[in-house]
Tab-separated table of C-alpha atoms in Angstrom:
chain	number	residue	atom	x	y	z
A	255	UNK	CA	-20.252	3.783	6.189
A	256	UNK	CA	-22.657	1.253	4.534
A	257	UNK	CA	-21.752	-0.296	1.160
A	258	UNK	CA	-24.905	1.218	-0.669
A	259	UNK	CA	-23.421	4.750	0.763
A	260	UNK	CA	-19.734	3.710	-0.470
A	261	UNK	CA	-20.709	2.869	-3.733
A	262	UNK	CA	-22.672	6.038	-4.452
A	263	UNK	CA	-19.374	8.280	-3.562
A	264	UNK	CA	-17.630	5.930	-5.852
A	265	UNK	CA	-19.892	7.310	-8.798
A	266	UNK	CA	-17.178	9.793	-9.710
A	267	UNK	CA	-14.108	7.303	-10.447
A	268	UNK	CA	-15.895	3.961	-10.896
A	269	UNK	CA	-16.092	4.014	-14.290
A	270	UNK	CA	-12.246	4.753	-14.635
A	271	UNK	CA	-10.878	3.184	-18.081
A	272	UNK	CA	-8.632	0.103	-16.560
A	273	UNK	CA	-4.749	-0.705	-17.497
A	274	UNK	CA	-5.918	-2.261	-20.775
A	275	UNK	CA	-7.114	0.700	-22.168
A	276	UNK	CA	-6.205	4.217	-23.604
A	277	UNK	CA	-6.756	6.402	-20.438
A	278	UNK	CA	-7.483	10.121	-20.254
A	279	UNK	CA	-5.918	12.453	-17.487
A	280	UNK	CA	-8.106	13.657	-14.986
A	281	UNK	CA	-7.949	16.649	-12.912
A	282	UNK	CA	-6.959	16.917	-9.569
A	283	UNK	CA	-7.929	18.635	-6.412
A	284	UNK	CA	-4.773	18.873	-3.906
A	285	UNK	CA	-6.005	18.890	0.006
A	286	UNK	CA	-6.155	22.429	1.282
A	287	UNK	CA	-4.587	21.870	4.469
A	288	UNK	CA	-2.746	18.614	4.994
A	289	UNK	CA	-1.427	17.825	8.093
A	290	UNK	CA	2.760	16.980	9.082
A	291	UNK	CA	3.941	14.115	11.634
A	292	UNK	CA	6.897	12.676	12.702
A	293	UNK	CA	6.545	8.797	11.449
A	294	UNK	CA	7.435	7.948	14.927
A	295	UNK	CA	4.594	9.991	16.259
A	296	UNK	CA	1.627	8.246	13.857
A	297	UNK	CA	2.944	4.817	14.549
A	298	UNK	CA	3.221	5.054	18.382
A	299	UNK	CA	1.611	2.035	20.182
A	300	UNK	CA	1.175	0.243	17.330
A	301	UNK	CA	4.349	-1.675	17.433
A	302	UNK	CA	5.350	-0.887	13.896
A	303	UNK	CA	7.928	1.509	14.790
A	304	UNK	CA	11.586	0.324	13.494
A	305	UNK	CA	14.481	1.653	15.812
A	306	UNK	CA	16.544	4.260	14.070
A	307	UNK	CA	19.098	2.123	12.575
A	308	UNK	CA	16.515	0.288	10.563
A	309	UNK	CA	15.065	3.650	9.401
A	310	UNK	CA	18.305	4.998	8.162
A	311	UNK	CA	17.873	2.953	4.956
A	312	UNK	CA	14.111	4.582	4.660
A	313	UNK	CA	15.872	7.893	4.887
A	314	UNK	CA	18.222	7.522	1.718
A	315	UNK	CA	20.995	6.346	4.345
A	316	UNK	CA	21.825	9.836	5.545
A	317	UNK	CA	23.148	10.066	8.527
A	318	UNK	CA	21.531	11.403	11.182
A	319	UNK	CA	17.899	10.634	9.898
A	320	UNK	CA	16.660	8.318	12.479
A	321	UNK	CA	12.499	9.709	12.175
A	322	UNK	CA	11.029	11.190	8.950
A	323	UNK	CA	8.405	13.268	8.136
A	324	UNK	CA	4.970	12.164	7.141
A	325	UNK	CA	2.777	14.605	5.082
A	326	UNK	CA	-1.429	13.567	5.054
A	327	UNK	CA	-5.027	14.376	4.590
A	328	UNK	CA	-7.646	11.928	5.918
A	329	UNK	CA	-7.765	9.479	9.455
A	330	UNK	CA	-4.809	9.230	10.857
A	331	UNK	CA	-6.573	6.592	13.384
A	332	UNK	CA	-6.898	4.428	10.859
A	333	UNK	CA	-2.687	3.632	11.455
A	334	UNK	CA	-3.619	2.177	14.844
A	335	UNK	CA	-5.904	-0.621	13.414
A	336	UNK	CA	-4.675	-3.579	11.916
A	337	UNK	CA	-3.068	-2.955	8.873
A	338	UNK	CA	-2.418	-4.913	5.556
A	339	UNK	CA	-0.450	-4.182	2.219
A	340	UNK	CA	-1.744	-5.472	-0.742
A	341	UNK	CA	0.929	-4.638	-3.571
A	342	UNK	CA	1.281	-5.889	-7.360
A	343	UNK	CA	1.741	-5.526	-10.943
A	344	UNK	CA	0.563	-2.487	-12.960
A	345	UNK	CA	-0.343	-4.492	-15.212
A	346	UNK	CA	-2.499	-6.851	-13.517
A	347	UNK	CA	-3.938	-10.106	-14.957
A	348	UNK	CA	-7.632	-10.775	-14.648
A	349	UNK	CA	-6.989	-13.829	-12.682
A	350	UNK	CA	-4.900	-11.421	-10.626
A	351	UNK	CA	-7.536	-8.407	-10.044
A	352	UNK	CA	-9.994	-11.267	-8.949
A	353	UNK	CA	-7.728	-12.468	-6.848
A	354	UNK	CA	-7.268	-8.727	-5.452
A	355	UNK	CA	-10.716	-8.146	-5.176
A	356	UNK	CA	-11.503	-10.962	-3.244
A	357	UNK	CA	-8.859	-10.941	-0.689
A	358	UNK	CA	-9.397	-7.038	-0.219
A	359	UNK	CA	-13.009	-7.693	0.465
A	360	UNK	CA	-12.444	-10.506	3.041
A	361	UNK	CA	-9.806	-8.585	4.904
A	362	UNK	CA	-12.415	-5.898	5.313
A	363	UNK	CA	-14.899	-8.154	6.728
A	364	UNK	CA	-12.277	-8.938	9.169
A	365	UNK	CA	-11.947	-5.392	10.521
A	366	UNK	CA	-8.398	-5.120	8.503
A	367	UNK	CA	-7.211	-1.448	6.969
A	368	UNK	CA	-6.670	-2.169	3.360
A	369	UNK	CA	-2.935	0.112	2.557
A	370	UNK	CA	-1.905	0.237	-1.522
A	371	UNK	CA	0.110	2.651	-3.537
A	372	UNK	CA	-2.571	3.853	-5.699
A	373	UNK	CA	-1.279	2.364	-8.706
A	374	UNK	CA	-2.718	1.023	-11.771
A	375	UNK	CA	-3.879	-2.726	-11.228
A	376	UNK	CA	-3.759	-4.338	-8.000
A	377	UNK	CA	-3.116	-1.115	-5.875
A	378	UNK	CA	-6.131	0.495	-7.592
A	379	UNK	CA	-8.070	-2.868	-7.270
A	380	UNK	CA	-7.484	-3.079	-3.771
A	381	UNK	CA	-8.466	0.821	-2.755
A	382	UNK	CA	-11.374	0.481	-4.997
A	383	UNK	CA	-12.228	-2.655	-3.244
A	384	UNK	CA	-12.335	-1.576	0.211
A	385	UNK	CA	-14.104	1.080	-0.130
A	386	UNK	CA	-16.773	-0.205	-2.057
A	387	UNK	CA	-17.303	-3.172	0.688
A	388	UNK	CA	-17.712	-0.051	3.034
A	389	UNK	CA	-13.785	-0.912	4.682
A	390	UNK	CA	-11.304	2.025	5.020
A	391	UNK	CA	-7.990	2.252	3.001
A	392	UNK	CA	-4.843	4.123	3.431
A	393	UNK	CA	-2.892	5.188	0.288
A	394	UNK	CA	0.872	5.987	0.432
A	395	UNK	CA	1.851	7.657	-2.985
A	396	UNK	CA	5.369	8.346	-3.936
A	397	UNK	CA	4.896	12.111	-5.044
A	398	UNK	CA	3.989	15.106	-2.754
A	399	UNK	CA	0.815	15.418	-2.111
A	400	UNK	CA	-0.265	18.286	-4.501
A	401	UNK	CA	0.394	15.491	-7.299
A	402	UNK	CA	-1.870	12.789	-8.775
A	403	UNK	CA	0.961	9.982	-10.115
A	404	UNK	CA	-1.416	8.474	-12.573
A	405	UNK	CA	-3.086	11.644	-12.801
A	406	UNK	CA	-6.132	9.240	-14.377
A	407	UNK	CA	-6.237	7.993	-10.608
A	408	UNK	CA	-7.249	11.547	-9.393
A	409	UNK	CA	-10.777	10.851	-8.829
A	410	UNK	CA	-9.720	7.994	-6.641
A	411	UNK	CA	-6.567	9.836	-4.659
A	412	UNK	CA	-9.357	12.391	-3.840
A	413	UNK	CA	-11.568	10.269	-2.431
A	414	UNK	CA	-8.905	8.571	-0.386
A	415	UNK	CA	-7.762	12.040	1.101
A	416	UNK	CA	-11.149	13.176	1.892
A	417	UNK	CA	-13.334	9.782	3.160
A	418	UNK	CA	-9.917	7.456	4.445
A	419	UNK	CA	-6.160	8.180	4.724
A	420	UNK	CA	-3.566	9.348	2.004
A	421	UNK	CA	0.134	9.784	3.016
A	422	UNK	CA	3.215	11.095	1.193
A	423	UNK	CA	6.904	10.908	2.831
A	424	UNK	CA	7.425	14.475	0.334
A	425	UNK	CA	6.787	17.537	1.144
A	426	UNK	CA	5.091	19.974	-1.131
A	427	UNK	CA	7.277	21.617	-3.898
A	428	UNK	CA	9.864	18.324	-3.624
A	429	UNK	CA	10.551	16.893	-7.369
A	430	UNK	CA	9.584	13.311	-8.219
A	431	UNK	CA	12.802	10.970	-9.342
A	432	UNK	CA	12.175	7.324	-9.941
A	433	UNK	CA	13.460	6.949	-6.726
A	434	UNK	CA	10.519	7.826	-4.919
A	435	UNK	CA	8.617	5.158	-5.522
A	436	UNK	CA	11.054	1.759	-3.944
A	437	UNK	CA	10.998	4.694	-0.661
A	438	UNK	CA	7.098	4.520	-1.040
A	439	UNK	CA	7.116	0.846	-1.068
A	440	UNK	CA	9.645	0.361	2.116
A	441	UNK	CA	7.226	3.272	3.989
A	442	UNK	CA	3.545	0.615	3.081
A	443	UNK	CA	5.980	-2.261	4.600
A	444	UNK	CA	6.554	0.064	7.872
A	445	UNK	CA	3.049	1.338	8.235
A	446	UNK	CA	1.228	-2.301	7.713
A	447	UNK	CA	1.111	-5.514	9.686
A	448	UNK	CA	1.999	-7.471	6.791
A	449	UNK	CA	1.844	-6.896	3.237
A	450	UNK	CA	0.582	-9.443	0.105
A	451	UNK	CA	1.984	-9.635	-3.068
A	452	UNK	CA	-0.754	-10.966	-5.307
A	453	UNK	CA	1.271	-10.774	-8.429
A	454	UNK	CA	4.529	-9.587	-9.643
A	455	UNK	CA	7.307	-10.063	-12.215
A	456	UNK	CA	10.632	-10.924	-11.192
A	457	UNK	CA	11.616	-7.122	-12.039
A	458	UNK	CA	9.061	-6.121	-10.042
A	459	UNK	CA	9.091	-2.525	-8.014
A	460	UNK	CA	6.635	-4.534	-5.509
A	461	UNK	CA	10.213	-6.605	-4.696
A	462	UNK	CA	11.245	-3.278	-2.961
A	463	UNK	CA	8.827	-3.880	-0.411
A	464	UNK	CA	8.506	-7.368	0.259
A	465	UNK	CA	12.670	-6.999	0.744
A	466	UNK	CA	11.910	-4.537	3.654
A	467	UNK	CA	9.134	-6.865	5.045
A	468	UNK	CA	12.053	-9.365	5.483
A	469	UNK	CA	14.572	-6.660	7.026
A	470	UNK	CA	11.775	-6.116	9.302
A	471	UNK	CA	10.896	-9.270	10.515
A	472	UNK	CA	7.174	-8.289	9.342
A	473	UNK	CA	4.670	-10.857	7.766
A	474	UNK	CA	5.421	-11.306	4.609
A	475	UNK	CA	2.802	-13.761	2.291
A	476	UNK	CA	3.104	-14.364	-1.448
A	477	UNK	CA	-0.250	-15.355	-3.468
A	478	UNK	CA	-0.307	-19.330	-4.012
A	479	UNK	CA	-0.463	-18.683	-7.803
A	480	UNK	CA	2.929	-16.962	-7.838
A	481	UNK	CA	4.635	-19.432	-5.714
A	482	UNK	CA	3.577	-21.652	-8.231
A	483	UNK	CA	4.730	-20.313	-11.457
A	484	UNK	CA	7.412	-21.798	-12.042
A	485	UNK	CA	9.044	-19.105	-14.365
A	486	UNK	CA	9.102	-16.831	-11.575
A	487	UNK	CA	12.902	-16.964	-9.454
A	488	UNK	CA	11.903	-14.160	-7.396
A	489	UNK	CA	9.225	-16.133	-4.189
A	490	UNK	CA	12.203	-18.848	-3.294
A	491	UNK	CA	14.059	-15.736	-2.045
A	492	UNK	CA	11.838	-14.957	0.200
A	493	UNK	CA	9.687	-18.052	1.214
A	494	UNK	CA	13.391	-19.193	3.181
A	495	UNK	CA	12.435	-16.568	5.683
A	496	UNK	CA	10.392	-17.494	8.596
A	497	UNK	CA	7.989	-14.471	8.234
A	498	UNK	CA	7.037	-15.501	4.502
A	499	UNK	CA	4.302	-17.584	3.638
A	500	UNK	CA	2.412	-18.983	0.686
A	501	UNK	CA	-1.021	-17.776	0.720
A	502	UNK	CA	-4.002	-19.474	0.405
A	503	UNK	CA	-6.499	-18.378	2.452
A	504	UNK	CA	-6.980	-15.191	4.302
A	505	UNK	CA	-7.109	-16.483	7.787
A	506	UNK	CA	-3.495	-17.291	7.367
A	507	UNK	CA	-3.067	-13.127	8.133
A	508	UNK	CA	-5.926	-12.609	10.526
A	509	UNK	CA	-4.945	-15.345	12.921
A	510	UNK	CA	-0.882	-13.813	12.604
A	511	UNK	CA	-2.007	-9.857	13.036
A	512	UNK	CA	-5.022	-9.812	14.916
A	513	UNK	CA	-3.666	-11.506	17.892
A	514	UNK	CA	-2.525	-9.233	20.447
A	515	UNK	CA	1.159	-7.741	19.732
């Protein structure tokens, strides 16, 4: 899809009131006939699937649930490209969103699937991103897929399911706890190559999946900026792991996941 195509489909959510302004819900058209897979089944050959003892935790640590379900709309081909998170704050700083925007961008030019959580700030940054630079994008949301969760992201979560890839771990008719959302986050570490944190508190609900990058040995990198602030306890955690890097440049990722697995 060219970028002049991309941004006239984007007409209908572009001009979506950001996170530092009062927002208005927006309607929402569910998919009419999403499609069911076992996770095992839309990651195979990608060498992304975790054995079953990893996914028990995924699974709310029943016993016994060593696959899951996977409920989606869209390209399901786009799960066996090269993958990459990029995960944040809600309530994203405008140093942050550039930031976003700039390392969605060059990971499209790369060839690199842009996953979020459709969130407010950098989730929405990066979809939005992508898609206007003519990439593709996957969203994973944390409701069933007959909900918009912000329902001012709508526009946005319908484009996704119609043009790219949106996936929900809950089935239709499931309620939505609080809960939801940390299993969202560990399902983006599973599907991706490696996920980015571009910025986040230390209370952060983006710590839920850079912990299950780290359980899964996968790439883990933490934007430069955050690494520096030094009222932030949260990136020493992590940056003692192998798989967890500083990031400063995106061909610190492409040269990690685009060589052969």
């Amino acid at each position: 899809m060219s970028n002049v195509a991309a941004k006239g489909m984007l007409s209908d959510y572009q001009s979506m009131p950001s996170a530092r302004v009062p927002r208005t819900k927006l309607d929402y058209t569910p998919p009419a006939n999403p499609g069911r897979i076992m996770l095992s089944e839309a990651l195979r050959d990608t060498g992304r699937m975790p054995s079953s003892k990893q996914l028990h935790f995924l699974g709310h640590g029943e016993k016994g649930r060593g696959d899951i379900p996977l409920f989606f709309p869209g390209d399901l081909s786009l799960l066996k490209q090269p993958c990459v998170a990029i995960v944040g704050t809600r309530q994203v700083s405008d140093a942050g969103r550039l930031r976003t925007t700039r390392l969605a961008r060059e990971l499209v030019d790369a060839g690199v699937v842009i996953v979020s959580g459709l969130a407010y700030g950098v989730d929405t940054a990066a979809h939005q991103t992508a898609i206007e630079h003519g990439g593709r994008t996957i969203a994973v949301i944390g409701t069933p897929l007959d909900k918009a969760s912000p329902s001012e992201n709508a526009p946005l979560q319908e484009h996704i399911h119609r043009e790219h890839l949106l996936i929900s771990r809950f089935a239709v008719g499931e309620r939505t706890f609080r809960t939801n959302f940390p299993l969202r986050n560990r399902l983006m570490a599973i599907i991706s190559d490696a996920t980015v944190v571009v910025e986040a508190s230390d209370t952060s609900g983006t710590l839920h999946q850079a912990a299950e990058c780290t359980r899964l040995g996968r790439w883990l990198f933490i934007a430069k900026s955050v690494v520096d602030d030094r009222s932030l306890s949260w990136p020493s955690k992590f940056l003692k792991y192998e798989t967890c890097l500083p990031l400063e440049h995106v061909s610190q990722i492409t040269s990690r996941i685009l060589e052969p697995r």
